[in-house]
Coordinates of C-alpha atoms in Angstrom, one line a residue:
Chain D
M1 CA 113.8 107.0 86.9
A2 CA 110.8 106.7 87.5
F3 CA 107.3 109.2 86.5
D4 CA 104.9 110.2 88.7
R5 CA 102.3 113.2 88.0
N6 CA 100.3 115.0 90.1
G7 CA 99.4 117.7 87.2
S8 CA 98.2 121.0 88.5
A9 CA 95.9 123.8 85.9
A10 CA 95.6 126.7 87.7
P11 CA 94.1 130.0 85.5
A12 CA 97.6 132.6 84.8
K13 CA 97.8 135.9 85.5
P14 CA 96.1 137.7 83.0
S15 CA 98.8 138.6 80.8
K16 CA 100.4 142.0 80.5
L17 CA 99.0 142.6 76.2
R18 CA 95.7 144.8 76.6
W19 CA 92.8 142.4 75.2
G20 CA 91.6 145.4 73.1
E21 CA 94.7 145.4 72.0
L22 CA 94.0 142.0 70.3
D23 CA 92.4 140.7 66.5
E24 CA 89.1 139.1 67.3
D25 CA 90.6 136.4 65.0
D26 CA 90.2 133.0 66.6
G27 CA 92.1 131.4 64.0
E28 CA 95.4 133.8 65.5
D29 CA 97.8 131.4 66.9
L30 CA 98.3 133.5 70.2
D31 CA 100.9 130.9 72.0
F32 CA 103.6 134.1 71.3
L33 CA 101.7 135.2 74.4
L34 CA 102.4 132.7 76.9
P35 CA 105.7 132.9 78.7
P36 CA 108.3 130.8 78.3
R37 CA 108.4 126.6 79.6
Q38 CA 109.9 126.9 83.2
V39 CA 111.9 123.8 84.2
V40 CA 113.0 124.3 88.0
G41 CA 115.3 121.3 89.5
P42 CA 115.7 118.5 89.7
D43 CA 116.6 119.3 93.3
E44 CA 118.3 117.4 95.9
N45 CA 115.2 115.0 96.6
G46 CA 114.9 114.3 92.4
I47 CA 112.2 116.6 92.5
K48 CA 111.6 118.2 89.4
K49 CA 109.1 120.9 88.4
V50 CA 108.1 121.3 84.2
I51 CA 106.2 124.2 84.4
E52 CA 104.4 125.7 81.0
Y53 CA 101.4 127.6 79.3
K54 CA 98.8 126.6 77.1
F55 CA 95.3 128.3 76.2
N56 CA 92.7 125.7 76.8
D57 CA 89.6 126.1 74.6
D58 CA 87.5 128.5 76.0
G59 CA 90.5 131.1 74.8
N60 CA 91.7 130.6 78.7
K61 CA 95.6 131.2 80.1
V62 CA 96.0 128.1 81.8
K63 CA 99.1 126.6 84.0
I64 CA 100.2 123.7 83.9
T65 CA 102.8 122.7 86.5
T66 CA 104.2 118.7 86.1
T67 CA 106.3 117.5 89.0
T68 CA 108.2 114.7 88.1
R69 CA 110.2 112.3 90.7
V70 CA 113.8 111.5 89.0
R71 CA 115.2 109.0 90.2
K72 CA 119.1 107.9 89.9
L73 CA 119.8 103.5 89.2
A74 CA 122.1 102.7 91.5
K75 CA 125.3 101.4 89.3
A76 CA 124.0 102.6 85.7
R77 CA 126.9 101.1 84.3
L78 CA 126.3 103.3 80.4
S79 CA 128.5 103.7 77.6
K80 CA 129.8 107.0 76.4
S81 CA 127.7 107.0 73.6
A82 CA 124.8 105.7 75.6
V83 CA 125.1 108.7 77.6
E84 CA 125.8 111.2 74.8
R85 CA 122.7 110.0 72.6
R86 CA 120.4 110.6 75.7
N87 CA 121.0 114.6 74.4
W88 CA 120.4 114.1 71.0
A89 CA 117.6 116.2 69.9
K90 CA 114.1 114.6 69.6
F91 CA 112.8 113.9 65.7
G92 CA 109.4 113.4 64.1
D93 CA 106.6 112.9 65.7
A94 CA 108.4 113.4 68.7
V95 CA 109.3 117.4 68.2
H96 CA 105.5 118.4 68.5
E97 CA 104.7 115.8 71.0
D98 CA 101.7 117.0 72.6
V99 CA 101.5 118.4 76.8
G100 CA 98.8 116.7 77.5
A101 CA 100.2 113.5 74.8
R102 CA 101.0 111.3 77.4
L103 CA 102.8 108.3 75.7
T104 CA 104.3 106.7 77.6
M105 CA 102.9 105.8 81.6
V106 CA 103.5 103.8 84.4
S107 CA 101.3 101.1 84.9
T108 CA 99.2 101.4 88.2
E109 CA 98.3 97.5 87.8
E110 CA 101.5 95.7 90.0
I111 CA 102.3 93.1 88.1
L112 CA 104.1 89.9 88.8
L113 CA 105.3 86.9 87.1
E114 CA 102.2 84.6 88.3
R115 CA 104.7 81.4 89.1
P116 CA 102.5 78.6 88.1
R117 CA 102.8 76.7 91.2
A118 CA 103.3 79.2 94.2
P119 CA 106.2 77.1 96.3
G120 CA 104.0 75.2 99.7
T121 CA 100.3 76.7 98.0
K122 CA 99.7 73.7 96.4
G123 CA 100.1 71.0 98.8
E124 CA 97.8 73.4 101.3
E125 CA 95.1 73.6 98.6
S126 CA 95.3 69.7 98.2
K127 CA 95.2 69.0 101.9
V128 CA 91.9 71.2 102.4
A129 CA 89.9 69.2 99.6
G130 CA 90.8 66.4 101.5
D131 CA 89.8 67.4 104.0
N132 CA 86.3 68.5 102.5
L133 CA 86.2 64.8 100.9
A134 CA 86.4 63.0 104.7
Q135 CA 84.0 64.9 106.0
L136 CA 81.8 64.3 103.6
G137 CA 82.3 60.5 102.3
K138 CA 81.4 60.4 99.7
G139 CA 79.2 63.9 98.0
G140 CA 80.7 66.5 95.5
A141 CA 82.5 68.9 97.3
V142 CA 80.9 71.7 95.0
L143 CA 77.6 71.0 95.6
M144 CA 77.5 72.0 98.9
V145 CA 76.2 76.0 99.4
C146 CA 74.8 76.5 102.7
R147 CA 71.7 78.8 102.4
T148 CA 72.1 79.6 105.2
C149 CA 75.3 81.5 105.3
G150 CA 76.0 81.0 102.3
K151 CA 79.1 79.6 102.4
K152 CA 80.1 77.0 99.6
G153 CA 82.0 74.4 100.8
D154 CA 82.4 74.1 104.6
H155 CA 79.0 72.6 105.1
W156 CA 75.6 71.6 104.6
T157 CA 72.4 74.1 105.5
S158 CA 71.8 71.7 108.2
R159 CA 74.9 71.8 110.0
C160 CA 75.7 75.1 109.7
P161 CA 76.5 76.6 112.2
Y162 CA 75.8 79.7 112.9
K163 CA 71.9 79.5 111.5
D164 CA 70.3 79.9 114.5
L165 CA 72.2 83.2 114.9
A166 CA 71.2 83.9 111.5
Q167 CA 67.3 85.1 110.2
P168 CA 64.9 83.7 112.0
V169 CA 63.9 80.5 110.6
E170 CA 63.7 78.7 113.9
T171 CA 61.4 76.5 112.1
F172 CA 63.8 74.3 110.9
V173 CA 65.4 74.4 114.5
D174 CA 63.1 73.8 116.3
K175 CA 61.7 69.9 114.3
P176 CA 64.0 67.2 115.1
A177 CA 60.9 65.8 117.3
A178 CA 58.2 66.1 114.8
A179 CA 60.0 65.3 112.2
E180 CA 60.3 61.9 113.4
P181 CA 57.0 60.6 112.4
T182 CA 58.0 62.1 109.0
S183 CA 60.9 60.1 108.0
T184 CA 59.1 57.0 108.9
K185 CA 56.8 58.2 106.3
G186 CA 59.3 57.8 103.6
A187 CA 59.9 61.6 103.5
Y188 CA 63.3 63.3 103.2
V189 CA 64.7 64.1 106.1
P190 CA 68.4 66.3 106.4
P191 CA 70.2 63.8 108.3
S192 CA 70.9 66.6 110.7
M193 CA 68.1 65.5 112.1
R194 CA 67.5 62.1 111.9
A195 CA 67.4 60.8 115.1
G196 CA 71.7 59.6 115.3
A197 CA 73.0 63.3 114.4
E198 CA 70.9 65.6 116.0
R199 CA 73.7 65.4 119.2
T200 CA 76.2 66.6 116.7
G201 CA 74.2 69.0 116.1
T202 CA 73.4 70.7 118.7
E203 CA 76.6 70.4 120.3
M204 CA 77.9 72.3 117.0
R205 CA 75.6 75.3 117.5
R206 CA 76.5 75.7 121.9
R207 CA 80.4 75.5 120.8
N208 CA 79.9 79.4 118.2
E209 CA 77.4 79.9 120.8
E210 CA 80.1 80.3 123.6
N211 CA 82.3 83.2 121.7
S212 CA 79.2 85.2 120.4
V213 CA 79.0 88.3 121.0
R214 CA 76.0 90.3 120.7
V215 CA 76.2 93.9 120.1
T216 CA 73.4 96.4 120.7
N217 CA 72.7 100.4 119.6
L218 CA 74.5 100.2 116.8
S219 CA 73.9 103.1 114.3
E220 CA 71.8 102.5 111.2
D221 CA 74.2 102.8 108.4
T222 CA 76.9 100.1 110.2
R223 CA 77.4 98.2 108.7
E224 CA 79.0 93.9 108.6
P225 CA 82.6 95.5 108.1
D226 CA 82.7 98.3 109.7
L227 CA 81.9 96.0 112.2
L228 CA 84.6 93.2 111.6
E229 CA 86.8 96.3 111.4
L230 CA 86.3 97.2 115.2
F231 CA 86.5 93.4 116.6
R232 CA 89.3 92.0 114.5
T233 CA 91.5 94.1 116.0
F234 CA 90.7 91.9 119.8
G235 CA 91.9 88.4 117.5
P236 CA 90.3 86.1 114.8
V237 CA 87.1 86.7 114.6
S238 CA 84.6 83.6 112.3
R239 CA 81.4 85.9 111.5
V240 CA 80.1 89.1 111.5
Y241 CA 76.3 89.7 111.1
V242 CA 74.6 92.6 111.5
A243 CA 70.5 92.4 111.5
I244 CA 69.0 94.1 108.7
D245 CA 64.9 95.2 108.6
Q246 CA 64.2 93.2 105.4
K247 CA 61.2 95.6 104.6
T248 CA 63.2 98.3 105.3
G249 CA 66.7 97.4 104.2
L250 CA 68.0 98.9 107.5
S251 CA 70.1 97.7 110.3
R252 CA 68.3 97.0 112.7
G253 CA 70.6 98.1 115.5
F254 CA 72.1 95.3 116.2
G255 CA 74.0 92.4 115.6
F256 CA 76.5 89.5 116.3
V257 CA 79.9 88.6 116.2
N258 CA 82.2 84.7 116.4
F259 CA 85.0 85.4 117.4
V260 CA 87.0 82.0 117.3
N261 CA 89.0 81.8 121.0
K262 CA 86.8 82.2 124.0
E263 CA 89.7 84.5 125.1
D264 CA 89.4 87.3 122.8
A265 CA 85.6 87.6 122.4
E266 CA 85.9 88.5 126.7
R267 CA 88.7 91.0 125.7
A268 CA 86.3 92.5 123.0
I269 CA 83.3 93.0 125.6
N270 CA 85.2 94.6 128.7
K271 CA 87.4 97.2 125.8
L272 CA 84.6 98.1 122.9
N273 CA 81.1 97.9 126.2
G274 CA 80.3 101.6 126.7
Y275 CA 82.2 102.5 123.5
G276 CA 81.3 105.7 121.6
Y277 CA 81.0 104.5 118.3
D278 CA 78.8 106.5 115.2
N279 CA 77.5 108.8 117.3
L280 CA 76.0 105.7 120.1
I281 CA 77.7 103.9 122.7
L282 CA 77.3 100.4 122.2
R283 CA 76.4 97.7 124.0
V284 CA 78.3 94.1 123.9
E285 CA 77.7 91.2 125.6
W286 CA 77.7 87.5 125.7
A287 CA 75.4 86.6 123.1
T288 CA 72.3 84.9 125.6
P289 CA 71.9 81.0 124.1
R290 CA 68.8 80.6 122.4
A291 CA 65.5 79.6 124.6
N292 CA 65.0 76.4 122.5
Chain U
M1 CA 107.6 94.9 88.7
R2 CA 105.4 97.9 87.5
P3 CA 105.0 97.7 83.8
I4 CA 105.7 101.5 81.2
L5 CA 103.4 101.6 79.3
M6 CA 104.2 103.0 75.9
K7 CA 101.5 104.4 73.8
G8 CA 103.2 105.5 70.3
H9 CA 101.5 102.6 67.6
E10 CA 98.3 103.3 66.4
R11 CA 98.4 99.8 65.5
P12 CA 99.0 96.1 66.5
L13 CA 103.4 96.3 67.2
T14 CA 105.1 94.0 65.1
F15 CA 109.0 93.7 66.3
L16 CA 111.0 95.3 68.9
K17 CA 114.7 96.1 69.6
Y18 CA 117.1 97.3 70.9
N19 CA 120.8 98.6 70.4
R20 CA 123.8 97.0 71.8
E21 CA 123.9 98.7 74.8
G22 CA 120.2 98.4 76.1
D23 CA 119.4 102.1 76.2
L24 CA 117.2 102.4 73.3
L25 CA 114.4 100.7 72.0
F26 CA 113.1 100.6 68.7
S27 CA 109.2 99.1 68.1
C28 CA 107.6 98.6 64.7
A29 CA 103.5 98.8 64.5
K30 CA 101.0 97.9 61.1
D31 CA 100.8 102.1 61.3
H32 CA 103.9 102.7 58.9
T33 CA 106.7 104.9 61.6
P34 CA 108.7 102.8 63.6
T35 CA 109.8 104.6 66.5
V36 CA 112.6 105.0 68.8
W37 CA 111.8 105.5 73.2
F38 CA 114.3 105.1 75.3
A39 CA 115.1 101.9 77.3
D40 CA 115.4 103.2 80.5
N41 CA 111.6 105.7 81.2
G42 CA 110.0 104.8 78.2
E43 CA 110.7 108.6 76.5
R44 CA 110.0 108.3 73.1
L45 CA 112.9 110.1 71.2
G46 CA 111.9 110.2 67.5
T47 CA 110.1 108.6 64.7
Y48 CA 111.0 107.2 61.6
R49 CA 108.4 109.1 58.7
G50 CA 108.8 107.7 55.3
H51 CA 107.2 103.7 54.6
N52 CA 103.6 103.9 53.4
G53 CA 102.4 100.6 54.8
A54 CA 102.8 98.9 57.6
V55 CA 106.0 97.5 58.7
W56 CA 107.1 94.5 59.5
C57 CA 110.8 94.1 61.6
C58 CA 113.8 96.9 61.7
D59 CA 117.5 95.9 62.6
V60 CA 120.3 98.5 63.6
S61 CA 123.8 98.3 63.3
R62 CA 126.2 97.7 65.9
D63 CA 127.6 101.5 66.6
S64 CA 123.7 102.5 67.2
M65 CA 124.0 105.3 64.2
R66 CA 121.9 103.6 61.4
L67 CA 119.0 101.6 61.0
I68 CA 117.4 99.9 59.3
T69 CA 113.4 98.5 58.0
G70 CA 112.0 96.6 56.5
S71 CA 107.9 97.6 55.5
A72 CA 104.6 96.3 53.3
D73 CA 105.1 99.5 51.3
T74 CA 107.6 97.0 48.8
T75 CA 110.9 98.4 50.7
A76 CA 113.1 98.5 52.8
K77 CA 114.3 101.5 54.2
L78 CA 118.2 102.6 55.9
W79 CA 117.7 105.7 58.3
S80 CA 119.7 107.4 60.2
V81 CA 119.1 106.8 63.9
Q82 CA 119.8 110.2 65.3
N83 CA 117.7 112.3 63.7
G84 CA 115.7 109.7 61.5
T85 CA 116.2 110.9 57.9
Q86 CA 116.1 108.4 55.6
L87 CA 119.8 107.0 54.1
F88 CA 118.4 104.6 51.7
T89 CA 115.4 102.9 50.2
F90 CA 115.8 99.6 48.5
N91 CA 112.4 99.1 46.2
F92 CA 111.6 95.1 46.0
D93 CA 108.4 94.1 43.7
S94 CA 106.8 92.4 46.6
P95 CA 106.3 93.2 51.2
A96 CA 109.9 93.3 52.7
R97 CA 109.2 91.0 56.2
S98 CA 112.0 91.2 57.7
V99 CA 116.0 92.4 57.5
D100 CA 118.6 92.0 59.6
F101 CA 122.7 93.0 59.5
S102 CA 125.3 91.2 59.4
I103 CA 128.0 91.3 61.9
G104 CA 130.0 94.1 60.6
D105 CA 127.6 96.2 59.2
K106 CA 128.2 95.2 56.2
L107 CA 125.7 93.2 54.8
A108 CA 122.3 93.1 55.1
V109 CA 120.1 90.3 54.5
I110 CA 116.3 91.4 53.5
T111 CA 113.5 88.6 53.2
T112 CA 110.2 89.0 50.9
D113 CA 107.1 88.2 50.6
P114 CA 105.5 86.6 47.7
F115 CA 103.6 88.1 45.6
M116 CA 101.3 88.4 42.4
E117 CA 103.2 84.6 41.4
L118 CA 106.4 86.2 42.8
P119 CA 107.5 83.3 45.1
S120 CA 109.0 84.3 48.3
A121 CA 112.9 85.5 48.8
V122 CA 115.8 86.6 50.8
H123 CA 117.4 89.1 49.3
V124 CA 121.4 89.9 50.3
K125 CA 122.6 93.5 49.7
R126 CA 126.0 95.0 50.6
I127 CA 125.8 97.5 53.0
A128 CA 127.8 100.9 52.5
R129 CA 129.9 102.9 54.6
D130 CA 129.2 106.0 52.9
P131 CA 124.7 106.2 52.3
A132 CA 126.9 107.3 49.1
D133 CA 127.7 105.1 47.5
Q134 CA 125.2 103.2 48.8
A135 CA 123.9 100.4 45.1
S136 CA 120.3 98.5 45.7
E137 CA 121.5 95.9 43.4
S138 CA 121.4 92.4 45.5
V139 CA 124.9 90.3 45.9
L140 CA 121.8 87.2 46.5
V141 CA 118.4 85.9 45.9
L142 CA 117.6 82.6 47.9
R143 CA 114.7 81.3 46.5
G144 CA 112.8 77.9 47.9
H145 CA 110.7 78.0 50.9
Q146 CA 106.9 78.3 50.3
G147 CA 105.0 81.2 51.9
R148 CA 106.0 83.5 53.8
I149 CA 109.2 84.0 54.8
A150 CA 108.7 84.9 58.7
R151 CA 112.2 85.9 59.9
A152 CA 115.8 85.1 57.7
V153 CA 119.2 86.0 60.4
W154 CA 123.0 85.6 59.6
G155 CA 125.3 82.6 61.5
P156 CA 128.1 82.7 63.0
L157 CA 131.2 84.8 60.6
N158 CA 128.3 85.4 58.2
K159 CA 129.2 81.9 56.9
T160 CA 125.0 81.0 56.6
I161 CA 121.9 82.0 56.7
I162 CA 119.3 81.1 58.7
S163 CA 115.9 81.2 57.7
A164 CA 111.9 80.0 58.4
G165 CA 108.6 80.6 57.3
E166 CA 105.2 79.7 56.9
D167 CA 106.6 76.6 55.2
A168 CA 107.4 75.4 58.4
I169 CA 110.5 74.1 58.1
I170 CA 114.6 76.4 59.0
R171 CA 116.4 76.3 55.9
V172 CA 120.6 77.2 56.7
W173 CA 122.4 78.1 53.4
D174 CA 125.3 79.0 52.6
S175 CA 125.6 82.7 52.1
E176 CA 128.3 82.9 49.3
T177 CA 127.2 80.5 46.8
G178 CA 123.1 80.6 47.7
K179 CA 123.7 76.8 48.4
L180 CA 121.2 75.1 50.8
L181 CA 123.0 73.7 52.9
R182 CA 120.4 71.9 56.0
E183 CA 116.7 71.8 56.4
S184 CA 115.0 70.9 59.3
D185 CA 113.6 67.4 59.1
K186 CA 109.7 67.1 59.3
E187 CA 109.6 64.7 62.3
T188 CA 111.6 66.8 65.1
G189 CA 110.7 70.0 63.4
H190 CA 107.6 72.4 63.6
K191 CA 104.3 71.2 62.1
K192 CA 103.3 75.3 61.4
A193 CA 104.1 78.3 60.3
V194 CA 107.2 79.5 61.8
T195 CA 106.7 83.0 63.2
S196 CA 109.4 84.1 64.7
L197 CA 113.6 83.5 65.6
M198 CA 115.5 84.4 68.0
K199 CA 119.7 84.0 67.9
S200 CA 121.1 83.9 71.6
V201 CA 123.8 86.3 72.5
D202 CA 126.7 84.7 71.9
G203 CA 125.5 83.2 68.2
S204 CA 125.5 79.7 69.3
H205 CA 121.7 79.0 69.0
F206 CA 119.0 80.2 68.0
V207 CA 115.4 79.6 69.0
T208 CA 111.8 80.2 66.6
G209 CA 108.2 80.2 67.9
S210 CA 105.8 78.7 66.0
Q211 CA 102.2 78.5 65.6
D212 CA 101.9 74.4 66.6
K213 CA 102.3 76.0 70.0
S214 CA 105.2 75.2 70.4
A215 CA 109.2 77.3 70.8
K216 CA 111.8 75.3 70.0
L217 CA 115.8 75.7 70.2
W218 CA 118.3 74.6 67.7
D219 CA 122.0 74.3 67.3
I220 CA 122.7 77.0 65.3
R221 CA 125.9 75.2 63.2
T222 CA 124.5 71.5 62.9
L223 CA 120.5 72.4 63.2
T224 CA 120.3 69.7 65.7
L225 CA 116.7 70.1 68.1
I226 CA 118.2 70.7 72.0
K227 CA 115.3 71.3 73.5
T228 CA 111.3 71.9 73.0
Y229 CA 108.4 74.2 74.6
V230 CA 105.6 73.3 74.7
T231 CA 102.4 75.7 75.0
E232 CA 98.9 75.8 74.8
R233 CA 98.6 78.9 72.6
P234 CA 99.9 79.7 69.5
V235 CA 103.7 81.5 69.3
N236 CA 103.6 84.9 68.0
A237 CA 107.2 85.4 69.3
V238 CA 110.2 84.4 71.7
T239 CA 113.5 85.5 72.9
M240 CA 115.4 84.6 75.8
S241 CA 117.5 86.0 78.4
P242 CA 120.8 87.6 77.7
L243 CA 121.4 86.6 81.8
L244 CA 119.9 83.9 82.6
D245 CA 118.2 80.2 81.4
H246 CA 114.5 81.7 80.5
V247 CA 113.2 81.7 77.3
V248 CA 110.2 83.4 76.8
L249 CA 107.6 83.2 75.1
G250 CA 104.4 85.0 73.2
G251 CA 101.5 84.8 71.8
G252 CA 97.6 84.2 72.1
Q253 CA 95.0 83.0 70.4
D254 CA 94.5 84.6 67.1
A255 CA 93.5 88.4 67.1
S256 CA 90.4 87.3 65.3
A257 CA 88.9 85.7 67.9
V258 CA 90.3 88.3 71.1
T259 CA 86.7 89.6 70.6
M260 CA 85.0 87.3 71.9
T261 CA 86.5 86.2 74.1
D262 CA 87.4 87.3 78.2
H263 CA 91.0 88.0 78.5
R264 CA 92.0 86.0 80.8
A265 CA 91.1 83.4 77.8
G266 CA 93.0 85.1 75.1
K267 CA 96.5 83.5 77.1
F268 CA 98.3 86.7 76.8
E269 CA 100.7 86.6 79.1
A270 CA 104.5 86.4 78.5
K271 CA 105.3 82.9 79.6
F272 CA 109.0 82.2 81.0
F273 CA 110.6 79.2 80.2
D274 CA 113.3 77.4 82.7
K275 CA 116.0 77.0 79.0
I276 CA 117.7 73.6 80.2
L277 CA 114.4 72.7 81.8
Q278 CA 111.8 72.9 79.7
E279 CA 110.0 73.9 83.0
E280 CA 106.8 76.9 83.2
I281 CA 108.9 79.3 85.6
G282 CA 106.4 81.5 85.8
G283 CA 103.7 84.3 83.4
V284 CA 104.2 88.0 82.7
K285 CA 100.4 89.7 81.8
G286 CA 99.1 93.0 80.6
H287 CA 98.1 92.6 77.6
F288 CA 95.1 92.8 75.6
G289 CA 95.6 91.2 72.6
P290 CA 98.2 88.9 71.5
I291 CA 101.8 89.7 72.4
N292 CA 103.4 90.4 68.4
A293 CA 107.3 91.3 69.6
L294 CA 109.3 90.9 72.8
A295 CA 112.5 91.4 73.1
F296 CA 114.9 90.9 75.9
N297 CA 117.1 94.2 76.9
P298 CA 121.1 93.3 77.0
D299 CA 121.5 93.8 79.9
G300 CA 118.8 91.3 81.1
K301 CA 117.5 93.4 83.7
S302 CA 114.6 94.1 81.8
F303 CA 112.0 93.3 78.5
S304 CA 109.8 94.5 76.3
S305 CA 106.7 93.2 74.4
G306 CA 104.7 94.8 72.1
G307 CA 101.1 93.4 71.4
E308 CA 98.4 93.4 69.3
D309 CA 96.9 96.2 71.1
G310 CA 99.4 99.2 70.4
Y311 CA 101.0 98.9 73.9
V312 CA 104.3 98.2 74.2
R313 CA 105.1 97.4 77.5
L314 CA 108.5 97.2 79.2
H315 CA 108.8 95.7 82.5
H316 CA 111.6 96.2 84.6
F317 CA 112.6 93.1 86.9
D318 CA 112.1 92.9 90.4
P319 CA 115.5 91.8 92.4
D320 CA 113.2 88.6 93.3
Y321 CA 113.6 87.7 89.4
F322 CA 117.1 86.9 89.6
N323 CA 117.1 84.0 92.5
I324 CA 113.8 82.6 90.6
K325 CA 114.2 78.9 91.7
I326 CA 111.9 76.2 90.1

C-alpha cells in the first residue's frame, strides 16, 4: 500500500445549531457538534477519501479531506491469522491518534541501495584520469583550474579554448609577440605564449570559433540555463555564455553558444534565427572570428 | 525504494522485531512505550504502556499473541499483543537488557545488567500457557559474564543458551544444568564489546556485531568462526536476510560525536554484505544518527532499521535487489 496525501482544508457549511444557544465557555468540548467521520471508497482506482471535521485554533469548523490511494499488493500471500490481525482494533496511544499527527510518512526521497562500485563507472573514471595525466605530463590534476572559464582539471588558463569568447582579457591573448622579449629577462611566461606552443593555442581557438554561434537580441532575464535549454535540442552543446554587464549585473543582450558538431550549429542557426523568444526576435548567426 | 518513515518514538530506537508471519513490526525505544506497527504500510496498531524506563528488547511468541519486553525499569513484562494489556511482570534487581522466547514459547531467557555491585546474569523463566499460572521464579540463573550482556538467545532444540556482551566473549551454556559449555576464542573472537547477536532462520548459525567494527558469523553448535565482515564503523546492529545470502550491518559513530560532524561522515548507512564472499554489496542511507536496530521481514522482501534519531525506516526492496550480482 502507498500513501499519497492530498490534504485540503476548507471551511465547512455553518452548523444548524445557533451560536446564541451555545455557552460562551471556551473550555467546552464542542466535538459533538461535528459531523461524523466519513470514509468514501476505495473505488475501483483505489482512491479512498476520508472526510473529517475539527475545530481549528480560532474555533472555526474545518473540513479535512484526506485522499489516499490504496494499492493492492500483487501476489500478497497472507496467512489467515495475519488477515485477522489486520482487523484488530487499535489500542494504547494509537486509539486517540490525532488527525494531524502523521506518524507514518513515505519518504519523499528515493533511496537506492548504493553499490560501492557501480558496474562500469570505475573503469571510465580511471580512464579519464589517465587522459588528464597524459596531457599534463607530471602536473597535479587537482591544481589545474582555469581562471577564464573556471573549469577544473581540464586545461590551464592559458590553454582555455574559450578565453577569447569570454570577458575581454585580450591583453593576454594579444601579447605573445611582446611576451617573447620578456621571457629573455627570465620572467615567467606561460607555456602557451612561448614560441613553440603558440600554434596549438590558436588552432584550438579557431576550432572552437567555428562552431560558435552568436545570439543577439536576448531579453534581459535570459540566463545561461535558458539558452542551454533552447539550444540543447539541436545537439551537444559544449559551452553557453551570456554577456553580463559587470556593473549592473544585467544581461547585455547577447551571448554565445558553442556546439560540438558544426552541423548542429548550422541547424540551430537556420531554425532559431528570427525565432520569437521572450517577446523578442532572436538573431542567431555564426560568431565572427575575432579580429586580432 | 521509498522507505516508510515511522515517527512514533521520541527517543532513540533500541530494538526491532517482526512476528513470524511478518505482518507486524514491534519497535522498542528508550521512551518507555514499545509500539507495534503493520509491517506493510507502517500504520501504528498500538502501544504497550506500563514500563517506566527505556525498553531494551522484545520478543513475540510464534502465534503472535504474547509479547515479552525487557526494560531498564528492572522489569520484564508479558503483554497481550492484541490489546496491549499487561499479563505479568517479572521483577529484577537490575535493568533487564535482553529477552528471548524459546522454541515452543514455554521458556524465556532474560538478561540483567550489572548494577550496584550485582554482576550481570542470565535468567531462564518458565512461561505458563495461562497468565494466571505464571510464576516469577527463575528456573536457572547463569553468571559469569563481565559487564553487560547485550543479547542471549536459545540454541538448537533449546538445549543451549548463547550469550554475548561487553566482555567480547561469546558463551554457550547448557540450558538444563547451567554449565558453561564453550567460550569464543580470544584469537578469533571479537576485540571489543559485542552489541548484537542474531540467529539465522534455520538456527544453524548466528551473526554477532561488535564495536571492534566487525561482524562475525559463527556455527551455533561448535562455536567455530565461519566468516568475518569488516566495516569502518562500530556495528550496533546486525541481521541476516532470510531469503538471500546477505548480512546487513548497521552502526555509525558514537552518538555523542554525531553533532560534531557532517552526517555523511557519520556512516549511518545500513551496509549489505555478501554472506559467503564477505564482500560489500551496497549501503542504504537515510538515518541522521547511528543505526541501533535492524530487522528483516521473514519473507526477505523488506527490512526495517531503527536509529538514534528516533525514526524507524521501513524499506521495501526494489525488484532489482533480488538479482544483484557481485
